[in-house]
Short mmCIF file of C-alpha atoms in Angstrom, two decimals:
data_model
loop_
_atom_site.label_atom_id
_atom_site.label_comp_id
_atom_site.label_asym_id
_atom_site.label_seq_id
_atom_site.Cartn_x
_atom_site.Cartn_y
_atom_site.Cartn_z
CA UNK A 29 -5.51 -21.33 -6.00
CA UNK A 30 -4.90 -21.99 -2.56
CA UNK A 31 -1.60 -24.02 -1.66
CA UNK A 32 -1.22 -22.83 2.01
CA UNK A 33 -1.50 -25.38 4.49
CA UNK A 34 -3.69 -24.69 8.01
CA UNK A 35 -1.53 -23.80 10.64
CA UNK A 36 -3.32 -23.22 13.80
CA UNK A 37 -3.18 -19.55 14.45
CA UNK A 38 -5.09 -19.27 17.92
CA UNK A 39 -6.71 -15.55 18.18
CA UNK A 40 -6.25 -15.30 14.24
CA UNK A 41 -8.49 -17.51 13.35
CA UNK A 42 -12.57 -17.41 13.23
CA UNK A 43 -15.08 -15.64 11.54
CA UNK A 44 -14.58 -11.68 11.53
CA UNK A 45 -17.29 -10.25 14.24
CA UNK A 46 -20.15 -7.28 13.48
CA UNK A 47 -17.66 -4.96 15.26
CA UNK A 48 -14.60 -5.80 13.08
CA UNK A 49 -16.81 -5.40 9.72
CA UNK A 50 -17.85 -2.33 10.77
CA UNK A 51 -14.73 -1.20 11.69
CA UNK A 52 -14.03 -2.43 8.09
CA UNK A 53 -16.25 -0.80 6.22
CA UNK A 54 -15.66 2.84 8.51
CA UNK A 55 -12.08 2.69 6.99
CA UNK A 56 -13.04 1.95 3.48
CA UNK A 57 -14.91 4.69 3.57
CA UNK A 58 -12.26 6.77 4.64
CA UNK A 59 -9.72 6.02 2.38
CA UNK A 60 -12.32 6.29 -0.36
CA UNK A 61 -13.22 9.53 0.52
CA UNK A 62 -9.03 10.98 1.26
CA UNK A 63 -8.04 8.80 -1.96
CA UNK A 64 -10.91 10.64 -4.54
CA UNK A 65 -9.90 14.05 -2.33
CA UNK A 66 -6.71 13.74 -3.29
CA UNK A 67 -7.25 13.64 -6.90
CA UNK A 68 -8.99 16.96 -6.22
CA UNK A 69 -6.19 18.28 -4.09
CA UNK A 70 -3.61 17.66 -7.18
CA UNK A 71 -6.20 19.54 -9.81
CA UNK A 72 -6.19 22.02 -7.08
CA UNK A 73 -2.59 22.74 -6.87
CA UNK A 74 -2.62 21.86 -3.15
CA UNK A 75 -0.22 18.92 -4.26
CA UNK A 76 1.76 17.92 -7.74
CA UNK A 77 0.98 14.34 -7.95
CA UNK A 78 -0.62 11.09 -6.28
CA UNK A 79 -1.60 7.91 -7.32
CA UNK A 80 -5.29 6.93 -7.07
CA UNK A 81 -5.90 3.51 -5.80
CA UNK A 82 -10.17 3.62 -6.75
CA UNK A 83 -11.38 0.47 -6.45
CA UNK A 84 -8.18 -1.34 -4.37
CA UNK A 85 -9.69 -0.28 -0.39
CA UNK A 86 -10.47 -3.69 0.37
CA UNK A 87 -7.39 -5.31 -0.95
CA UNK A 88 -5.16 -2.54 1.27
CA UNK A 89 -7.61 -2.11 4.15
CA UNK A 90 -7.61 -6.19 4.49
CA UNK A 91 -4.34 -6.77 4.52
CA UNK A 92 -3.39 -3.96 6.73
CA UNK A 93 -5.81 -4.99 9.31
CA UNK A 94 -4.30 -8.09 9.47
CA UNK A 95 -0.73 -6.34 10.49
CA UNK A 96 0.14 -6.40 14.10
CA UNK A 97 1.96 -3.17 14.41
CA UNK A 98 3.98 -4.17 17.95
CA UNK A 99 6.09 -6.86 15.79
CA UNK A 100 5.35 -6.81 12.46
CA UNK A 101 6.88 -4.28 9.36
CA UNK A 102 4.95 -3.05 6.13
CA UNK A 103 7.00 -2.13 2.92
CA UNK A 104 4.91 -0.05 0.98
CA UNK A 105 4.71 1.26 -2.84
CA UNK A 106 3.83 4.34 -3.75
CA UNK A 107 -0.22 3.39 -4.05
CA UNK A 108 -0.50 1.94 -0.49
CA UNK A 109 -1.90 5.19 1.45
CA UNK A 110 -5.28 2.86 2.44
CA UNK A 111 -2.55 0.33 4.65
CA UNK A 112 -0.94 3.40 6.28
CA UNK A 113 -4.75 4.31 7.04
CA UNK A 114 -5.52 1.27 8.35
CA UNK A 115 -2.28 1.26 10.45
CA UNK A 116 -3.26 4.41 12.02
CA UNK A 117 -0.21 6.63 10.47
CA UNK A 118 -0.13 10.20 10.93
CA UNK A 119 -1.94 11.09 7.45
CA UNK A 120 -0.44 14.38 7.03
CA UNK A 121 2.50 13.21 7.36
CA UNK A 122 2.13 10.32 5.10
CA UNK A 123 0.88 12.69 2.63
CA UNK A 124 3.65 15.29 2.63
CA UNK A 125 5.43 13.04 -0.10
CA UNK A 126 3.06 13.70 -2.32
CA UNK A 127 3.13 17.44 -1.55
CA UNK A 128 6.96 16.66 -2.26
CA UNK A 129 7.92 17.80 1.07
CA UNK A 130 10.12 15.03 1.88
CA UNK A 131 10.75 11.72 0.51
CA UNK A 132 9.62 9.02 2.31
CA UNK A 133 7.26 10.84 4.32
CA UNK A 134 7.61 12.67 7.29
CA UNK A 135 6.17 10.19 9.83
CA UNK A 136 8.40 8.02 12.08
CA UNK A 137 8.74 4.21 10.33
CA UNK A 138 10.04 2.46 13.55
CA UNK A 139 7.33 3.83 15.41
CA UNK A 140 4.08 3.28 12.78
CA UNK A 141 5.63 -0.35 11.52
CA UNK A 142 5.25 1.68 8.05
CA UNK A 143 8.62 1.67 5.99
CA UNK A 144 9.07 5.25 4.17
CA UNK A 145 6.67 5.08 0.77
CA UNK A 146 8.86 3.78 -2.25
CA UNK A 147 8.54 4.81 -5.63
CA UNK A 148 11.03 2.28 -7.09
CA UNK A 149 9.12 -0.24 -9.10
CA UNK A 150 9.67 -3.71 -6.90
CA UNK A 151 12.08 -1.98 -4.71
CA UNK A 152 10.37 -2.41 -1.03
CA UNK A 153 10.42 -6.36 -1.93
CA UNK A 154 14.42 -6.76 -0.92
CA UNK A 155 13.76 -4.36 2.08
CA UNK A 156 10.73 -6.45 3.21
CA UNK A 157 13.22 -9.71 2.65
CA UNK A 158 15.98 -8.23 4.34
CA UNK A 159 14.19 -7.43 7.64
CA UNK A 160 12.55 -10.73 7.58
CA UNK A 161 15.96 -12.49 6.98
CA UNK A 162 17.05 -9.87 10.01
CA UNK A 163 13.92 -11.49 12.61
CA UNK A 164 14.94 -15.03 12.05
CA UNK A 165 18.75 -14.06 12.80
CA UNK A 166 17.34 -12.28 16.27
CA UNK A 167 15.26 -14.95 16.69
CA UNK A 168 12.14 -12.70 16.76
CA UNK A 169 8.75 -13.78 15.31
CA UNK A 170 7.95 -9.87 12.70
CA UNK A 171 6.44 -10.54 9.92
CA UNK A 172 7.53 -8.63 6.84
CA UNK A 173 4.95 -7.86 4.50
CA UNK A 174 5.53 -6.00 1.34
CA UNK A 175 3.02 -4.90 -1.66
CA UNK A 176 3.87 -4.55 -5.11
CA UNK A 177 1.68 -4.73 -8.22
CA UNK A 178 1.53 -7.32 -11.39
CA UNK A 179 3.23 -5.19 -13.62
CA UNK A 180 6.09 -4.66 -10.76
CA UNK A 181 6.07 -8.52 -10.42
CA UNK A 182 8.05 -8.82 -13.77
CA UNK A 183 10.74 -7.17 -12.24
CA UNK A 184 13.86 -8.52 -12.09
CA UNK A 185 13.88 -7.75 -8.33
CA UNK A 186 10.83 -9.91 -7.33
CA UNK A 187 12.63 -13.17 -8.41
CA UNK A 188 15.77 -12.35 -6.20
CA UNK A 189 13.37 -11.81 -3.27
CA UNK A 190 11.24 -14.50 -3.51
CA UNK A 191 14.10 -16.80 -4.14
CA UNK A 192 16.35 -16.21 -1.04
CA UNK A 193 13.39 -15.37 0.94
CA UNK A 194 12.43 -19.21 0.39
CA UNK A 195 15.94 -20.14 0.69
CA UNK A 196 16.31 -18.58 4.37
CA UNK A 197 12.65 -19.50 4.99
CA UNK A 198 11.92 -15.51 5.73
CA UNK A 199 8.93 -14.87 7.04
CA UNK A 200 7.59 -12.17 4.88
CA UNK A 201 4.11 -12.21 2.66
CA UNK A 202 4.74 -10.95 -0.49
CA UNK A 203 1.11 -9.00 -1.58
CA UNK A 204 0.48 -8.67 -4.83
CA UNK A 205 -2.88 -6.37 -5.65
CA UNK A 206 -3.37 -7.41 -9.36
CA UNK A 207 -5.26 -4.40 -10.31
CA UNK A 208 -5.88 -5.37 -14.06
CA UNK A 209 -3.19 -2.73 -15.75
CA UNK A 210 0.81 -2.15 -15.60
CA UNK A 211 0.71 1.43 -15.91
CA UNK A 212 -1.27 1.42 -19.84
CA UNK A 213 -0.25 -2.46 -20.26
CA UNK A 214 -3.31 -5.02 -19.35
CA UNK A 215 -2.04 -7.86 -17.35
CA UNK A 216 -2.62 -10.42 -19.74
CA UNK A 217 0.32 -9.15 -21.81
CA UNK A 218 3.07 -8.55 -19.19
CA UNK A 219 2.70 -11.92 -16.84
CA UNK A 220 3.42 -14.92 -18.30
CA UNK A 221 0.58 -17.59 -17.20
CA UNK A 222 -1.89 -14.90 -16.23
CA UNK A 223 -1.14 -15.64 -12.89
CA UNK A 224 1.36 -14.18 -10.44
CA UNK A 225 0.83 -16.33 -7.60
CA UNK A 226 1.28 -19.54 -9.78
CA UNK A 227 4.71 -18.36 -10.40
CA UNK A 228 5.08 -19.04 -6.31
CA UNK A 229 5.50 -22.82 -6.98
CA UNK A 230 8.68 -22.68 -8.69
CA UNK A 231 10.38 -21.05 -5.26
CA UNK A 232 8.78 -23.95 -2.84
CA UNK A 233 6.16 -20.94 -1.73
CA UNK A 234 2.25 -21.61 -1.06
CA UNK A 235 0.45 -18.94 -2.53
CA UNK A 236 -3.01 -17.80 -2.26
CA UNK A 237 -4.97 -16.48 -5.36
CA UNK A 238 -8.06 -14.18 -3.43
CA UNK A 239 -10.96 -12.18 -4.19
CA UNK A 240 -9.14 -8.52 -3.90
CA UNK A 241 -12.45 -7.07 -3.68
CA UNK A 242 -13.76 -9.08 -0.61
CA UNK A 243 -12.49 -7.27 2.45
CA UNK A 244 -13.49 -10.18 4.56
CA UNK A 245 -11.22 -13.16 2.37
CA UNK A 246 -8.36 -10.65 2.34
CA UNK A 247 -8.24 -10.20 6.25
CA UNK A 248 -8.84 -14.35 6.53
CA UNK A 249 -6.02 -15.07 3.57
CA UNK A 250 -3.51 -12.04 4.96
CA UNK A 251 -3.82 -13.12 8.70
CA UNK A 252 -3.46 -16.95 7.41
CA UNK A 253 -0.01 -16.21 5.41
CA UNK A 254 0.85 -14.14 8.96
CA UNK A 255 0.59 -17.39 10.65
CA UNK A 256 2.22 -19.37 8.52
CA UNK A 257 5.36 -17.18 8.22
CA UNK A 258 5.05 -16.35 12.17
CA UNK A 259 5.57 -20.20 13.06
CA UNK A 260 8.88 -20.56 10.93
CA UNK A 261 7.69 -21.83 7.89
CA UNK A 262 8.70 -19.01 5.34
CA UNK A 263 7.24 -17.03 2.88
CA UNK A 264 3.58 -16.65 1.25
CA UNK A 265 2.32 -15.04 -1.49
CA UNK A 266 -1.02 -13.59 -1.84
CA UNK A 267 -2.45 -12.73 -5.26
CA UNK A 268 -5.45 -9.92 -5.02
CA UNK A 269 -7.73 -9.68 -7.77
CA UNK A 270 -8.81 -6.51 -7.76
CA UNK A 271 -8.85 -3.36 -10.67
CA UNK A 272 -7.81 -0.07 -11.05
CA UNK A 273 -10.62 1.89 -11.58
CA UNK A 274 -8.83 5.28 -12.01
CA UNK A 275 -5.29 6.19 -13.61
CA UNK A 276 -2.35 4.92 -12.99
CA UNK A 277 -1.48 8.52 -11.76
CA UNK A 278 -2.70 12.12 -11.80
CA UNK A 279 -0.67 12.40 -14.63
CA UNK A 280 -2.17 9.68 -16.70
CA UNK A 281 -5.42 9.64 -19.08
CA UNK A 282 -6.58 5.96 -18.66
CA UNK A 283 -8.47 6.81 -22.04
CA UNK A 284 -6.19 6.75 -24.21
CA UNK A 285 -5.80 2.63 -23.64
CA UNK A 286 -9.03 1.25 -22.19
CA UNK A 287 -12.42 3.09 -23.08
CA UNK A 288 -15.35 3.72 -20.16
CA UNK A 289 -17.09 0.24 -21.22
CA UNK A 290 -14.12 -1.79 -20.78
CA UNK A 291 -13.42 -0.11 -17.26
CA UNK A 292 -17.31 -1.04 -16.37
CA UNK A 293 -17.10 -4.22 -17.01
CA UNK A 294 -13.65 -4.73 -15.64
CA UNK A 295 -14.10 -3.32 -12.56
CA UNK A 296 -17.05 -5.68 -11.20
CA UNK A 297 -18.97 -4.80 -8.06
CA UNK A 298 -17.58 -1.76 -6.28
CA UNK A 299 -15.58 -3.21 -3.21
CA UNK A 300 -17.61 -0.66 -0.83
CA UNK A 301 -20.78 -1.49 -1.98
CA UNK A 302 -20.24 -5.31 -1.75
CA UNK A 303 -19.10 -4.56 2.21
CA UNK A 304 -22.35 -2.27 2.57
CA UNK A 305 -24.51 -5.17 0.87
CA UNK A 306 -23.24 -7.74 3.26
CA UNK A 307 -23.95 -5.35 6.46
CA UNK A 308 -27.66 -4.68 5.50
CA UNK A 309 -28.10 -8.42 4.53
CA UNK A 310 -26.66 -9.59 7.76
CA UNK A 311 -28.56 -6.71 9.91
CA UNK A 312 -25.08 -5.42 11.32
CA UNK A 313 -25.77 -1.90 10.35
CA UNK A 314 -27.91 0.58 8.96
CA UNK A 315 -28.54 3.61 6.96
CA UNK A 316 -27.62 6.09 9.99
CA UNK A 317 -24.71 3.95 10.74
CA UNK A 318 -23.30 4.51 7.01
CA UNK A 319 -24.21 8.37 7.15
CA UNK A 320 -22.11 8.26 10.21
CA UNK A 321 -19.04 6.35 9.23
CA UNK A 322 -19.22 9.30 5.70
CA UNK A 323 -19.71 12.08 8.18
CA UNK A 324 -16.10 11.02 9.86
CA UNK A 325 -14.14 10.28 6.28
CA UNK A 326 -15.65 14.05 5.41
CA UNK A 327 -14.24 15.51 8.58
CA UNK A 328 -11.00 13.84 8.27
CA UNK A 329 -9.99 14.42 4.94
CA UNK A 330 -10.68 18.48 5.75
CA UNK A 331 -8.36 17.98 8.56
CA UNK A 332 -5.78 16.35 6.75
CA UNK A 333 -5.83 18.72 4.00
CA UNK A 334 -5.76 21.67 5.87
CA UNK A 335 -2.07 19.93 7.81
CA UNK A 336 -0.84 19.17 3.99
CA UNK A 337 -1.85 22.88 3.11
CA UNK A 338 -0.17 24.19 6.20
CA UNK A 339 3.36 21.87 5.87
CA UNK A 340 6.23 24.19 4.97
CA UNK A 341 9.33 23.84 2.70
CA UNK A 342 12.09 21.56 4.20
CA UNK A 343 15.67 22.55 4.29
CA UNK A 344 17.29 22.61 1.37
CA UNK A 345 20.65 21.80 2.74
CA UNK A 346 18.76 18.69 3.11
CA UNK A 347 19.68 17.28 0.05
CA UNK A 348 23.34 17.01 1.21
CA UNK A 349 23.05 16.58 4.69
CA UNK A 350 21.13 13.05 4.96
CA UNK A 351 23.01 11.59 1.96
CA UNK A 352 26.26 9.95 3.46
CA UNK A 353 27.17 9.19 7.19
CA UNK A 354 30.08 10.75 6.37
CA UNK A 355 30.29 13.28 3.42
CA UNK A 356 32.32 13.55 -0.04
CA UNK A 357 34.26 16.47 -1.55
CA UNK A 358 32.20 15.55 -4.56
CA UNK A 359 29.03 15.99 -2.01
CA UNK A 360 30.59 19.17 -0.86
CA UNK A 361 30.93 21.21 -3.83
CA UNK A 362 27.53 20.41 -4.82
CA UNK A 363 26.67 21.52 -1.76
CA UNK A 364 28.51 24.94 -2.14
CA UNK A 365 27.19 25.48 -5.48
CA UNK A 366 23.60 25.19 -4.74
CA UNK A 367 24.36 27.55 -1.54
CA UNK A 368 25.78 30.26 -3.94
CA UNK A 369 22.94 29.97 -6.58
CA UNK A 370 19.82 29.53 -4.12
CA UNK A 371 21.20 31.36 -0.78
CA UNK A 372 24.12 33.90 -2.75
CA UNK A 373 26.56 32.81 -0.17
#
């Protein structure tokens, strides 16, 4: 499915160079590496809970390279730690949610174009639609972009963004990164259709339905629906095929609904693999150069988990403090009593 029309995109268009694949494949391998870490890091103690995204780098490492982080704005999910990679946010600091050290994240969202990590199912697509909304009133040319996943997409939420987001002509992409399963729920019996982005026609939206595991088609299809939106035309959606080769969650056995052959045969060609196939066929890179890019993801991932290890409690007065502009005698109280029971003052 591909109802987007060409619009001529001058330095976003053409053919991805050897330097940009590489590039490519250097962060995949990173956020492999920090994703299957993490997993460790929660068996480990070092942090109570993440969500794997195995098998989803190319879907989030496209479309985040596609971002232009001077004017654009990313709403994420709570799965979308290979974006904030690709973005170049402070790791550590996107990782202290998970540590549950602050919600949100500690890093700075006005400064890394990343809005704070949301755990609300559908919940960053009426953020990403109200800052898009917000450019066209300033008459700026951001580009929202927002991910959420098929099961999220049967949300009551997604319908009131895509709708006034193609009433206002908003220019945000919605991304959806179909991995296969809605927590223990295959896709085929939560969306109607079987199809997401066919659900785009009935809101006057072009949608593209992409090969979630092709790096490459994700960076052309993201940086296409960038253009589109960019030159006043509205929304896009972008359907990613992709699959969830891991739990939904540290805290869920992926065993007890699908068995190990029907995650084999679901899951198709590893997305990293595929890249590295197409680098050695094309004579772009070699075996040194892939020893290299693994040599960095190693290095990194000990450096962000020794930051995650070393982050400290926050405040707890916290949990008062940043709730209202302007606080409640309700909000008070609760206050005191939690002061008397943790502090004894």
């Amino acid at each position: 499915m591909d109802t987007l029309l060409p619009v001529a995109s001058g330095a976003d268009a053409g053919a991805l160079t050897a330097d940009e694949l590489r590039e490519l494949y250097s962060l995949m391998v990173a956020v492999r590496h920090l994703d299957t870490s993490a997993i460790a890091w929660q068996r480990q103690g070092i942090i109570p809970g993440y969500a794997p995204e195995l098998g989803q780098e190319a879907a989030q490492v496209g479309s985040g390279y596609a971002v232009d982080t001077t004017r654009d704005f990313v709403f994420p999910t709570y799965r979308e730690m290979g974006v904030a990679r690709t973005m170049g946010v402070d790791m550590v600091a996107y990782m202290s949610t998970h540590k549950a050290t602050w919600h949100g994240g500690l890093y700075n969202p006005m400064e890394s174009r990343l809005a704070p990590i949301q755990a609300v199912v559908a919940g960053s697509v009426l953020h990403a639609v109200g800052w898009a909304h917000g450019q066209t009133l300033d008459g700026k040319d951001g580009v929202a972009l927002t991910y959420f996943g098929d099961g999220a997409s049967s949300q009551g939420d997604v319908h009131e963004a895509m709708n006034f987001a193609a009433v206002m002509k908003a220019p945000v992409v919605f991304f959806i990164q179909n991995n296969g399963w809605a927590i223990s729920v295959p896709t085929e019996r939560q969306v109607a259709g079987g199809s997401v982005a066919a659900r785009a026609a009935g809101y006057g939206i072009p949608a593209l339905h992409i090969d979630g595991d092709d790096v490459a088609a994700v960076v052309e299809a993201t940086r296409r629906a960038f253009a589109h939106a960019r030159a006043g035309n509205g929304p896009v959606v972008i359907e990613a095929m992709t699959y969830r080769r891991g739990p939904h969650s540290t805290s869920d056995d992926p065993g007890r609904y699908r068995s190990l052959d029907e995650e084999r045969d679901g899951a198709g060609i590893d997305p990293l693999e595929r890249l590295r196939q197409r680098l050695l066929a094309d004579g772009i890179a070699d075996e040194a150069f892939f020893a290299e890019a693994l040599a960095a993801a190693k290095a990194e991932e000990e450096q962000i988990r020794t930051g995650v290890q070393a982050l400290g409690s926050r405040p707890g007065t916290e949990m008062f403090d940043l709730v209202f502009q302007e606080t409640t005698p309700a909000l008070q109280a609760q206050a005191a009593n939690w002061r008397e029971e943790s502090e004894h003052v």
